[in-house]
CSV table of C-alpha atoms in Angstrom, one decimal:
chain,number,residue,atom,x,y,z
P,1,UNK,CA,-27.7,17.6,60.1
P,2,UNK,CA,-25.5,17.8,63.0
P,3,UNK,CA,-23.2,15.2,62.9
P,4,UNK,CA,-20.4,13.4,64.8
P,5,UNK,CA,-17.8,15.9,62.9
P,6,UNK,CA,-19.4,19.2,65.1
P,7,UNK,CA,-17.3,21.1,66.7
P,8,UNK,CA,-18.5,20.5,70.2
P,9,UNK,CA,-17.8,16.7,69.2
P,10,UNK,CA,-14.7,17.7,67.8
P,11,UNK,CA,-13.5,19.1,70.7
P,12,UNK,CA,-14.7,17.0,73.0
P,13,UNK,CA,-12.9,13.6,72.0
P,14,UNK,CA,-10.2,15.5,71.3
P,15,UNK,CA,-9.7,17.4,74.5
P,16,UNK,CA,-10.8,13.6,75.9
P,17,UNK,CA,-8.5,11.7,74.0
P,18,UNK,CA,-5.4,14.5,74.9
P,19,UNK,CA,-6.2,14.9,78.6
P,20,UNK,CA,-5.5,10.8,79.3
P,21,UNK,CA,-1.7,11.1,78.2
P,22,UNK,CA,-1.3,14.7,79.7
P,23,UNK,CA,-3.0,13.2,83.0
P,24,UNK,CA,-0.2,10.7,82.8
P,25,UNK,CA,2.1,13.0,82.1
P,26,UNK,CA,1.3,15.4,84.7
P,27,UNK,CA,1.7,12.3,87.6
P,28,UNK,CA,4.9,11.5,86.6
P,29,UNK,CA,6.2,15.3,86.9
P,30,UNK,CA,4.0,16.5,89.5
P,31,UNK,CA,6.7,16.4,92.5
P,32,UNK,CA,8.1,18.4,90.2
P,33,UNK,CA,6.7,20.4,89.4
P,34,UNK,CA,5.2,21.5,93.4
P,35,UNK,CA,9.1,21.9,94.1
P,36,UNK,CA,9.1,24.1,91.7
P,37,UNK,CA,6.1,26.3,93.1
P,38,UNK,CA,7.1,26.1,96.6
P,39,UNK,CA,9.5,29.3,96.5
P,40,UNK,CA,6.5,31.2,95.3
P,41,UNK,CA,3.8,29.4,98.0
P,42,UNK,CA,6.1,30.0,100.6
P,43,UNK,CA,7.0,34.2,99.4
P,44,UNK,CA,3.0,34.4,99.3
P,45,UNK,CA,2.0,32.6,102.4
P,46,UNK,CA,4.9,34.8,104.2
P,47,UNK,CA,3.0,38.1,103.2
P,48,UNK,CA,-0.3,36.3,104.0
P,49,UNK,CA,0.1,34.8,107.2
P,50,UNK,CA,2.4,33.7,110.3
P,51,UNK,CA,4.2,31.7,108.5
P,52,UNK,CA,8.0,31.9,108.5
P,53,UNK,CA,9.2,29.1,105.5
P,54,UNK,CA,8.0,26.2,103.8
P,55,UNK,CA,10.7,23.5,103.6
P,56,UNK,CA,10.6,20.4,101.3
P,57,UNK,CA,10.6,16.9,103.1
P,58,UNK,CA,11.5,14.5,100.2
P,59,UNK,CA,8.5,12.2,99.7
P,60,UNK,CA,6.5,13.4,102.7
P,61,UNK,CA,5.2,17.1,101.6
P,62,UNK,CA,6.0,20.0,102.7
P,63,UNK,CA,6.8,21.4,106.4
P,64,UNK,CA,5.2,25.0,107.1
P,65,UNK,CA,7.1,26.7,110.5
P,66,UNK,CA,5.1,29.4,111.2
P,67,UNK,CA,5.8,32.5,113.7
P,68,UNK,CA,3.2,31.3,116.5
P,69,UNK,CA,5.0,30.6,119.4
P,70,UNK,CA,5.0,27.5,122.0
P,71,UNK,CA,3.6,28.2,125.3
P,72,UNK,CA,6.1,26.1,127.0
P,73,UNK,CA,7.7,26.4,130.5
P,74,UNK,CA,11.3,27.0,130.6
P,75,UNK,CA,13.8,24.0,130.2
P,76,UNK,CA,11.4,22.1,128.2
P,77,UNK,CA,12.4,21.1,125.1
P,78,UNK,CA,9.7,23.4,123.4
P,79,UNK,CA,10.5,26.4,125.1
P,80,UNK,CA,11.2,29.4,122.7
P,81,UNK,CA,10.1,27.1,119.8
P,82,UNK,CA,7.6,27.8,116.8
P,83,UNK,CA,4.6,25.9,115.7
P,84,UNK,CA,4.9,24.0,112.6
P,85,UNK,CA,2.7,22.0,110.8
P,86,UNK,CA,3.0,19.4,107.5
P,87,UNK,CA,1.4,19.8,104.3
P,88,UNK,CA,1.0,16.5,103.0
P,89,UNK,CA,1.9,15.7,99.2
P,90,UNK,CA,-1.8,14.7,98.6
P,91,UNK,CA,-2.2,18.9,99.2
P,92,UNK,CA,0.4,19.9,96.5
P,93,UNK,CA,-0.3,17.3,94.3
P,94,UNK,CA,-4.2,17.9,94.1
P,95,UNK,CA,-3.7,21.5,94.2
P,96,UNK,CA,-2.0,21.3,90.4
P,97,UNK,CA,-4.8,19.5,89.2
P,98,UNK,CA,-6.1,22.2,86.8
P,99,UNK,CA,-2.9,22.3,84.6
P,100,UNK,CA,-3.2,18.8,82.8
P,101,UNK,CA,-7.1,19.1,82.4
P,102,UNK,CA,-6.2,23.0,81.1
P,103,UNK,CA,-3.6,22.1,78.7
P,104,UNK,CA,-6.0,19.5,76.9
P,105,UNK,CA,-8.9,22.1,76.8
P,106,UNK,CA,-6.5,24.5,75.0
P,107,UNK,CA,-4.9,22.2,72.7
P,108,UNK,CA,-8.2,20.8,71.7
P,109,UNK,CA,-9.9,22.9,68.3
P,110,UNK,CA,-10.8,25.4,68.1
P,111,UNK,CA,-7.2,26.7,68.9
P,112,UNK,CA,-6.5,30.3,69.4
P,113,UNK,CA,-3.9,32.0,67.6
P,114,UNK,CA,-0.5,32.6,69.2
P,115,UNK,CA,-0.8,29.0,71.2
P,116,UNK,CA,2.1,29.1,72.8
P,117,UNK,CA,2.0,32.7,74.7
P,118,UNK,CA,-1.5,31.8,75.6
P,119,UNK,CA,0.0,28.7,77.3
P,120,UNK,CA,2.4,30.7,79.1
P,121,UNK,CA,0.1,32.8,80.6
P,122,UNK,CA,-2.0,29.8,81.8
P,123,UNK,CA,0.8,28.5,83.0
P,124,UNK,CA,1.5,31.6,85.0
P,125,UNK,CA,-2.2,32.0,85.9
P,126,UNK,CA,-2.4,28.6,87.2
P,127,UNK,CA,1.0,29.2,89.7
P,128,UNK,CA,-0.3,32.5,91.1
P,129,UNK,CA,-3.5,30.5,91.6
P,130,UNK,CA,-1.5,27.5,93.2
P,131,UNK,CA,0.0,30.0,95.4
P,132,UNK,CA,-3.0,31.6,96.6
P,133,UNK,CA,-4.5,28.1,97.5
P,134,UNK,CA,-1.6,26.8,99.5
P,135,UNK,CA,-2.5,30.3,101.5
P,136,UNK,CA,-5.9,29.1,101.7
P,137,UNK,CA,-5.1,25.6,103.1
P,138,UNK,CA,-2.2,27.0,105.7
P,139,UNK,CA,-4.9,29.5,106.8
P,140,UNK,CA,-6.8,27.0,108.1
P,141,UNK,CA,-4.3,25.0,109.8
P,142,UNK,CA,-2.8,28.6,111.3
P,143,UNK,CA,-6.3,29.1,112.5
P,144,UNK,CA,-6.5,25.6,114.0
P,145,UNK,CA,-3.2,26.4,116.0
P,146,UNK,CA,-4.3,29.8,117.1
P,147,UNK,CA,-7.5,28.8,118.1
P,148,UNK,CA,-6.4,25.0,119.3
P,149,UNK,CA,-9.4,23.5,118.5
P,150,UNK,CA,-10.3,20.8,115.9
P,151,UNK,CA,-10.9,21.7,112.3
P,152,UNK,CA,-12.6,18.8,110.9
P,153,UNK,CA,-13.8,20.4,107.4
P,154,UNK,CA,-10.1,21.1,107.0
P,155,UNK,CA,-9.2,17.6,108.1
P,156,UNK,CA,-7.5,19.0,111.3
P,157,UNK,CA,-7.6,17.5,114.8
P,158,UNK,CA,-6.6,19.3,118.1
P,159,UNK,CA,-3.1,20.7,118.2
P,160,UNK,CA,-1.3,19.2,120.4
P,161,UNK,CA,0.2,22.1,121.8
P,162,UNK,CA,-0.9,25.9,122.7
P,163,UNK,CA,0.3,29.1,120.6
P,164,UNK,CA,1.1,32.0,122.1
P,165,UNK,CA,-1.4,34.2,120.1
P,166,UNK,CA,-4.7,35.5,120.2
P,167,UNK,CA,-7.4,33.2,118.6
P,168,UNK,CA,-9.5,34.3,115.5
P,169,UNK,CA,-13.0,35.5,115.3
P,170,UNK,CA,-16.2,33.4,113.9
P,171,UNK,CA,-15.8,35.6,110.6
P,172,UNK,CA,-12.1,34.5,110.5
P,173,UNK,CA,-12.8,31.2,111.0
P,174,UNK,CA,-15.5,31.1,108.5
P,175,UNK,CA,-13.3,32.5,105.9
P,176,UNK,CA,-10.5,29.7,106.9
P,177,UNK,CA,-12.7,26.5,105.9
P,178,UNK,CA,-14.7,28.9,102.9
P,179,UNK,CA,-11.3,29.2,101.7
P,180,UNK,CA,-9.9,25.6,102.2
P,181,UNK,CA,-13.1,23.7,100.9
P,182,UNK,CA,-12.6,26.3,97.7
P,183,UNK,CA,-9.0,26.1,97.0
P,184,UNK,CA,-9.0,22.5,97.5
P,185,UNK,CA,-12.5,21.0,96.3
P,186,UNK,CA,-13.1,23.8,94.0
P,187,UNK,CA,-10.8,25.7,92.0
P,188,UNK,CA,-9.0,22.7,90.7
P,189,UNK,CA,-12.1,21.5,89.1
P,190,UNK,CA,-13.4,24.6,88.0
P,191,UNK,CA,-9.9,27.1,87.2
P,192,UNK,CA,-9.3,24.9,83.8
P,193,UNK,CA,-12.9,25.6,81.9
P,194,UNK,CA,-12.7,29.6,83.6
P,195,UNK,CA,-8.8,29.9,81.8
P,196,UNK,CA,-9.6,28.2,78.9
P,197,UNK,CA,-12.9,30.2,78.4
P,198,UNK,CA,-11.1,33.5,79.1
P,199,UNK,CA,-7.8,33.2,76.9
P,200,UNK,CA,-10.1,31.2,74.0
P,201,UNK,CA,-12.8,33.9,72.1
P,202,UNK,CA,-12.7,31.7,69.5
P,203,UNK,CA,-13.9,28.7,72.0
P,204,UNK,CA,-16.6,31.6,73.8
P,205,UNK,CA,-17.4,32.4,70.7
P,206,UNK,CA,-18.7,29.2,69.1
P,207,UNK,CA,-19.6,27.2,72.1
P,208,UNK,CA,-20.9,30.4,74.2
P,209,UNK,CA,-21.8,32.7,71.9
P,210,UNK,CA,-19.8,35.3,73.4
P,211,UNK,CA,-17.7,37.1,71.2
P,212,UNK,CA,-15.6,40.2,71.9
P,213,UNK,CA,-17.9,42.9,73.1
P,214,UNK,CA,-21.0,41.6,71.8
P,215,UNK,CA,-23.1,38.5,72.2
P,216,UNK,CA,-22.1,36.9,69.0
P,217,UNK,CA,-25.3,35.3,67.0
P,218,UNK,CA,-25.4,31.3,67.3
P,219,UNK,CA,-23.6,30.1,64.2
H,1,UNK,CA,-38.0,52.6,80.9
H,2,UNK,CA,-34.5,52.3,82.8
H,3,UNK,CA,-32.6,48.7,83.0
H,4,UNK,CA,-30.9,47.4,86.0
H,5,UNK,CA,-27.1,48.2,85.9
H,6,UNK,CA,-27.0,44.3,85.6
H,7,UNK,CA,-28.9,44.4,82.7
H,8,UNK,CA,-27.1,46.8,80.6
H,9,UNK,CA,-23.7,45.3,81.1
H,10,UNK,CA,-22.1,42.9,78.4
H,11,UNK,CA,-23.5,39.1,78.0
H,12,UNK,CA,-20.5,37.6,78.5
H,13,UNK,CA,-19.7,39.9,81.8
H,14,UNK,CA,-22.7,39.7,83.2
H,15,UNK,CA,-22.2,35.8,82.6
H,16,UNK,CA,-18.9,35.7,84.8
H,17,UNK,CA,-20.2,37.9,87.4
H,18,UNK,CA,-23.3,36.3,87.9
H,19,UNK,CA,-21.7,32.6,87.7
H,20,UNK,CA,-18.4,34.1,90.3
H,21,UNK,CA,-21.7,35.1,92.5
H,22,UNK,CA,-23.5,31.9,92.3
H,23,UNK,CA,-20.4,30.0,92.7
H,24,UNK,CA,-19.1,31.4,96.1
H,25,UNK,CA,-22.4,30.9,97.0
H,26,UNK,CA,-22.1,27.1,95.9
H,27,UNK,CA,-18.8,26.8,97.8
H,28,UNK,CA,-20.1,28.7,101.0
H,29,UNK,CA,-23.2,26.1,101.1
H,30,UNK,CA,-21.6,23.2,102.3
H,31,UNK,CA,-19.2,24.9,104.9
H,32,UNK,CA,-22.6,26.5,107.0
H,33,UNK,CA,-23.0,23.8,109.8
H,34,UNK,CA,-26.9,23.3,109.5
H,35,UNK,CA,-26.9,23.2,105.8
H,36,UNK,CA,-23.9,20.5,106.3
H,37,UNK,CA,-25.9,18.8,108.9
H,38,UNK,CA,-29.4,18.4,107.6
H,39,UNK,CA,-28.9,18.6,104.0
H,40,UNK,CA,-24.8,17.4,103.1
H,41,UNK,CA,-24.5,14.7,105.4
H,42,UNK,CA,-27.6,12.7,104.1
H,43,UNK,CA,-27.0,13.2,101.6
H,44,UNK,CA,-24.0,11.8,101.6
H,45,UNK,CA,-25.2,8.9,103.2
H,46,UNK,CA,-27.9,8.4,101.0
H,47,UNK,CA,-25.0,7.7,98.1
H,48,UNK,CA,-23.9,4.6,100.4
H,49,UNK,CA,-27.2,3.3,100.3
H,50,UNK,CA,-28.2,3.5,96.7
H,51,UNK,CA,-24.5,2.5,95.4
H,52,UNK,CA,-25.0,-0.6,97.3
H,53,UNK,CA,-28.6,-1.5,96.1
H,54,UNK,CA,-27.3,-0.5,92.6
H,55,UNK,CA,-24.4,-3.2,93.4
H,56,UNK,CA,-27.2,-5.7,94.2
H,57,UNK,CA,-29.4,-4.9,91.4
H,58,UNK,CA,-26.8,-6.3,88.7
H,59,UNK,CA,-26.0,-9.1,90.9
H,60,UNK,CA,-23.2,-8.2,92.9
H,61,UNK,CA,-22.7,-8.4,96.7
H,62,UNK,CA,-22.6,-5.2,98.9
H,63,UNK,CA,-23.8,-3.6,101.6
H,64,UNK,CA,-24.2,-0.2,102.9
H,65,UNK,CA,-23.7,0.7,106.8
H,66,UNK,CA,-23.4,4.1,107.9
H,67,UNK,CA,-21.2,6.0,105.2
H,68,UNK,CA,-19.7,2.6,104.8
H,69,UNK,CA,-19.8,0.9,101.4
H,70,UNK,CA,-18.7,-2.5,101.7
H,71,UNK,CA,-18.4,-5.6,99.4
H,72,UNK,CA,-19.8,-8.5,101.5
H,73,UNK,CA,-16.9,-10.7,100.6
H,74,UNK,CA,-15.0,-8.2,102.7
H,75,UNK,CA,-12.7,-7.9,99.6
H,76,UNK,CA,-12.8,-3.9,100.1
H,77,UNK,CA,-14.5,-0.7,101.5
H,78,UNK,CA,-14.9,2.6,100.6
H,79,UNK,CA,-16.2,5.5,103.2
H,80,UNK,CA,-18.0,8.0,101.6
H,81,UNK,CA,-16.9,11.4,102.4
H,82,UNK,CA,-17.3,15.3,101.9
H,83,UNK,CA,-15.5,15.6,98.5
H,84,UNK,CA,-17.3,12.0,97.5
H,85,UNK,CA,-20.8,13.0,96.9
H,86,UNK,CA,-19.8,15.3,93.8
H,87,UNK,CA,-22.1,18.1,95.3
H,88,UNK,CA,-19.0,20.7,94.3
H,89,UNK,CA,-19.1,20.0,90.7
H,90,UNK,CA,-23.1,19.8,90.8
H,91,UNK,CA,-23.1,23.6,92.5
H,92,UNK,CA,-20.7,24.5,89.8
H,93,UNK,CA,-22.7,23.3,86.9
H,94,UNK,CA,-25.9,24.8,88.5
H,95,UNK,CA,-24.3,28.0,88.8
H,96,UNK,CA,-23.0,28.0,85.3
H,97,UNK,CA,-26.6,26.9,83.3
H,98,UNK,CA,-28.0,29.6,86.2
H,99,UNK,CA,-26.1,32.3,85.2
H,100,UNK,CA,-26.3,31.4,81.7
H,101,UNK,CA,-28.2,34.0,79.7
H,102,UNK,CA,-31.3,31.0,78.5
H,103,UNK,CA,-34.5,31.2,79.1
H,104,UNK,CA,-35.5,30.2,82.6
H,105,UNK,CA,-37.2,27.4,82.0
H,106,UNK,CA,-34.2,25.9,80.4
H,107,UNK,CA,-32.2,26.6,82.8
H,108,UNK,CA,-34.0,25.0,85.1
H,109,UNK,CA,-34.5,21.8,83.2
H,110,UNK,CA,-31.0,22.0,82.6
H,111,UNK,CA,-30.1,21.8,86.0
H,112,UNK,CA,-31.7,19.4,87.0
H,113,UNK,CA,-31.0,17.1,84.0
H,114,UNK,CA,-27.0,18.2,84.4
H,115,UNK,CA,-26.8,17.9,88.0
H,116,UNK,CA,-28.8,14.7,87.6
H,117,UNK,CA,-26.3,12.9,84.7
H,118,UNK,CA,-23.5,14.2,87.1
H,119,UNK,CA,-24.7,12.5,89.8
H,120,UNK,CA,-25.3,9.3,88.4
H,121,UNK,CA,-21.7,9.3,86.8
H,122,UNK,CA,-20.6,10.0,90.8
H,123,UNK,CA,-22.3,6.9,91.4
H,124,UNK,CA,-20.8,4.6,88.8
H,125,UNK,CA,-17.3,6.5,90.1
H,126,UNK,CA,-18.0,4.6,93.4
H,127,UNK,CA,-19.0,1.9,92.3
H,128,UNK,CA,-15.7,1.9,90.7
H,129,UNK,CA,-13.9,2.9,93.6
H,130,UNK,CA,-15.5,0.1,95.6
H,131,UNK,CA,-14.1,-2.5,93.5
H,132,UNK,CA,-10.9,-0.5,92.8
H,133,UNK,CA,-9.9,-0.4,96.9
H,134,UNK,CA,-10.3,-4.7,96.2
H,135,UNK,CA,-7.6,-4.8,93.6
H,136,UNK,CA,-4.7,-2.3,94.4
H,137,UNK,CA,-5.2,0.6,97.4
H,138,UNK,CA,-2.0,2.3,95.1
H,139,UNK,CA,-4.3,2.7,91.8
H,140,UNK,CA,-7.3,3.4,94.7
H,141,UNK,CA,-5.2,6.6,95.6
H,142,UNK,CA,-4.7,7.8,92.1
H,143,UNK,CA,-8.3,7.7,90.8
H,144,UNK,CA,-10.0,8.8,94.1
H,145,UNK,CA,-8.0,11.6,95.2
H,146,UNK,CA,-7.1,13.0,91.4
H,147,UNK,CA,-7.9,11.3,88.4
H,148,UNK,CA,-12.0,11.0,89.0
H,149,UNK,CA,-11.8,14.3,90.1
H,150,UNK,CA,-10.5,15.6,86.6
H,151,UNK,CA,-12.7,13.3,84.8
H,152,UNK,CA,-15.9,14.7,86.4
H,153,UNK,CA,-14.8,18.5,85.9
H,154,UNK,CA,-14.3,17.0,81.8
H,155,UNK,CA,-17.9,15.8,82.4
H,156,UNK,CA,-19.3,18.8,84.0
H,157,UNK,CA,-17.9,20.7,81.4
H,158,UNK,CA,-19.1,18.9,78.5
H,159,UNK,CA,-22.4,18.7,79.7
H,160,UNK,CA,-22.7,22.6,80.3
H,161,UNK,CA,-21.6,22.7,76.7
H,162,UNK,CA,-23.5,20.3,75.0
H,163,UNK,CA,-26.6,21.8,77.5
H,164,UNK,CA,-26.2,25.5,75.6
H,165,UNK,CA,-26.1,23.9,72.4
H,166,UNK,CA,-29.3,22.1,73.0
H,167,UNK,CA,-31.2,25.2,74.6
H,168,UNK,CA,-29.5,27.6,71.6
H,169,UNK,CA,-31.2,24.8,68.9
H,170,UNK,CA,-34.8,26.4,68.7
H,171,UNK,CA,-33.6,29.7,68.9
H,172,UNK,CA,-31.2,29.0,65.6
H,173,UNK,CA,-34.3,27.2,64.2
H,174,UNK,CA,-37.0,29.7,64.3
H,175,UNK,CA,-34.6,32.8,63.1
């Protein structure tokens, strides 16, 4: 008879009980550790789009310049300027979401052997994907600017100034809010159970029945 | 008699690709204006309305206006937004127990009961919400913009999981 002392049970209270003081955990370091991603957000987002740096304003988020520039008339204090934009912490922050909820679903039995390294390369899995969704956010912003028109599934009102650069297409623009509802609505939620699937057979194996290169037979 | 390419690759690959598929196509949903408009939105609304009637029913005081949620004491108020109505997770877990290899009418039973439980926990997480934004708009933040969020994805999860088990049962039984 199946009772409390399963596996899935097993692993559910424990990756329950694990992911309360990791959630904790992960709050108190999470300015943290989104200072310490930045560098890479901002090398990505460079190769990715108009977008010059991404500085740090202490308690207030980030500040992306991009390359777009100001159509302003000469003497005015925006003449030969660049468009920026902020990234507010609520962006950073959420975007991290996966690692606590990841960490608890790896910890939780059945483990995998060599723990550690398979941390490691969440932990490098989860920045490259951090990287890619801070792309996915600016994108939509950028495309905001270049177009200068409201964005509200990306939570963006009309710029309040014109960019020097030719607006993007209905494909574009499509791919802008795709990508900003799934970096920010999405892949936190759904990156941890996807990571911890693919670097835990033993986990496919008993609660998917996939194992290795065949389908493993339930129990 | 040939099989589909599909067909003839691995379970667990054809899994991934077929949950990546149904997935994007999950995300894409909600961002297509008339699906947003006629089916989203309502939606949406729909969850101001019944959280407020659920309020009612064990003898609280609320009321619904618009995407408004409101205690009548006018202690607090929460506006239910895209993001709010938990139709990301739900498209996930469909696509999941979709692409899951199960017989189809499993999978269908399972999505509607998952999608259904995950619902009903979305509800009890406004609810919360709701009398959350009365207390402290700090602790408000936290468990709106991050710490629901994480505890429905645990949910989702667990129910995909506990959903295999339950369709792999009768298999295990009659081998």
């Amino acid at each position: 008879m199946p009772g409390v002392r399963s596996p899935l049970h097993r692993f559910a209270l424990f990756a329950m009980l694990a992911l309360v003081p990791l959630f904790g955990l992960w709050w108190l370091s999470v300015d943290v550790l989104t200072a310490a991603l930045r560098p890479a957000a901002a090398w990505l987002a460079q190769q990715l789009l108009p977008i010059t740096t991404i500085e740090a304003r202490p308690g207030q988020g980030w500040m992306v310049r991009t390359s777009l520039k100001l159509v302003a008339t000469a003497g005015s204090p925006q003449f030969g300027h660049s468009a920026a934009f902020d990234m507010a912490n609520y962006y950073c922050r959420r975007l991290t979401l996966a690692w606590p909820a990841l960490l608890a679903l790896l910890l939780a039995p059945p483990r995998p052997r060599h723990l550690i390294l398979r941390i490691v390369v969440a932990a490098a899995a989860l920045s490259l994907l951090f990287a890619l969704s801070v792309s996915a956010v600016a994108f939509c912003r950028v495309t905001a600017l270049a177009n200068h028109t409201a964005v509200p599934a990306c939570d963006t009102d009309v710029p309040p100034f014109l960019v020097a650069t030719p607006a993007y297409g209905p494909v574009a623009f499509f791919a802008a809010r795709f990508g900003y509802y799934g970096a920010l609505f999405f892949l936190p939620l759904v990156a941890p159970a996807i990571l911890w699937l693919a670097l835990n057979p033993l986990a496919r194996m008993m609660f998917l029945g996939f194992g290795g290169r065949r389908t493993a037979a339930p129990d | 008699m040939s099989q589909s390419p599909i067909r003839r690759l691995p379970p667990a690959l054809r899994f991934s690709l077929m949950f990546a598929a149904l997935a994007a196509t999950a995300i894409a949903m909600p961002v297509i204006d008339p699906i947003q408009q006629h089916v989203v939105f309502p939606f949406t609304l729909s969850l101001a309305t019944v959280s407020a009637a659920i309020i009612r029913w064990c003898g609280g005081s609320a009321s619904a206006l618009y995407d408004v949620l409101s205690l009548t004491s006018g202690c607090g108020a929460v506006r239910i937004a895209n993001g709010c109505n938990a139709i990301e997770i739900s498209g996930l877990l469909a696509a999941a127990m979709l692409a899951y290899p199960a017989p189809l009418r499993a999978r269908l039973f399972g999505v509607i009961a998952g999608v259904g439980l995950l619902q009903g926990i979305n509800l009890l997480r406004i609810i919360s919400l709701l009398y959350l934004s009365c207390w402290s708009q700090a602790w408000f933040a936290f468990f709106h913009e991050y710490a629901w969020d994480a505890a429905i994805a645990f949910d989702a999860l667990m129910i995909f999981l506990g959903w295999q088990r339950w369709q792999a049962r009768p298999r295990r039984a009659a081998a």
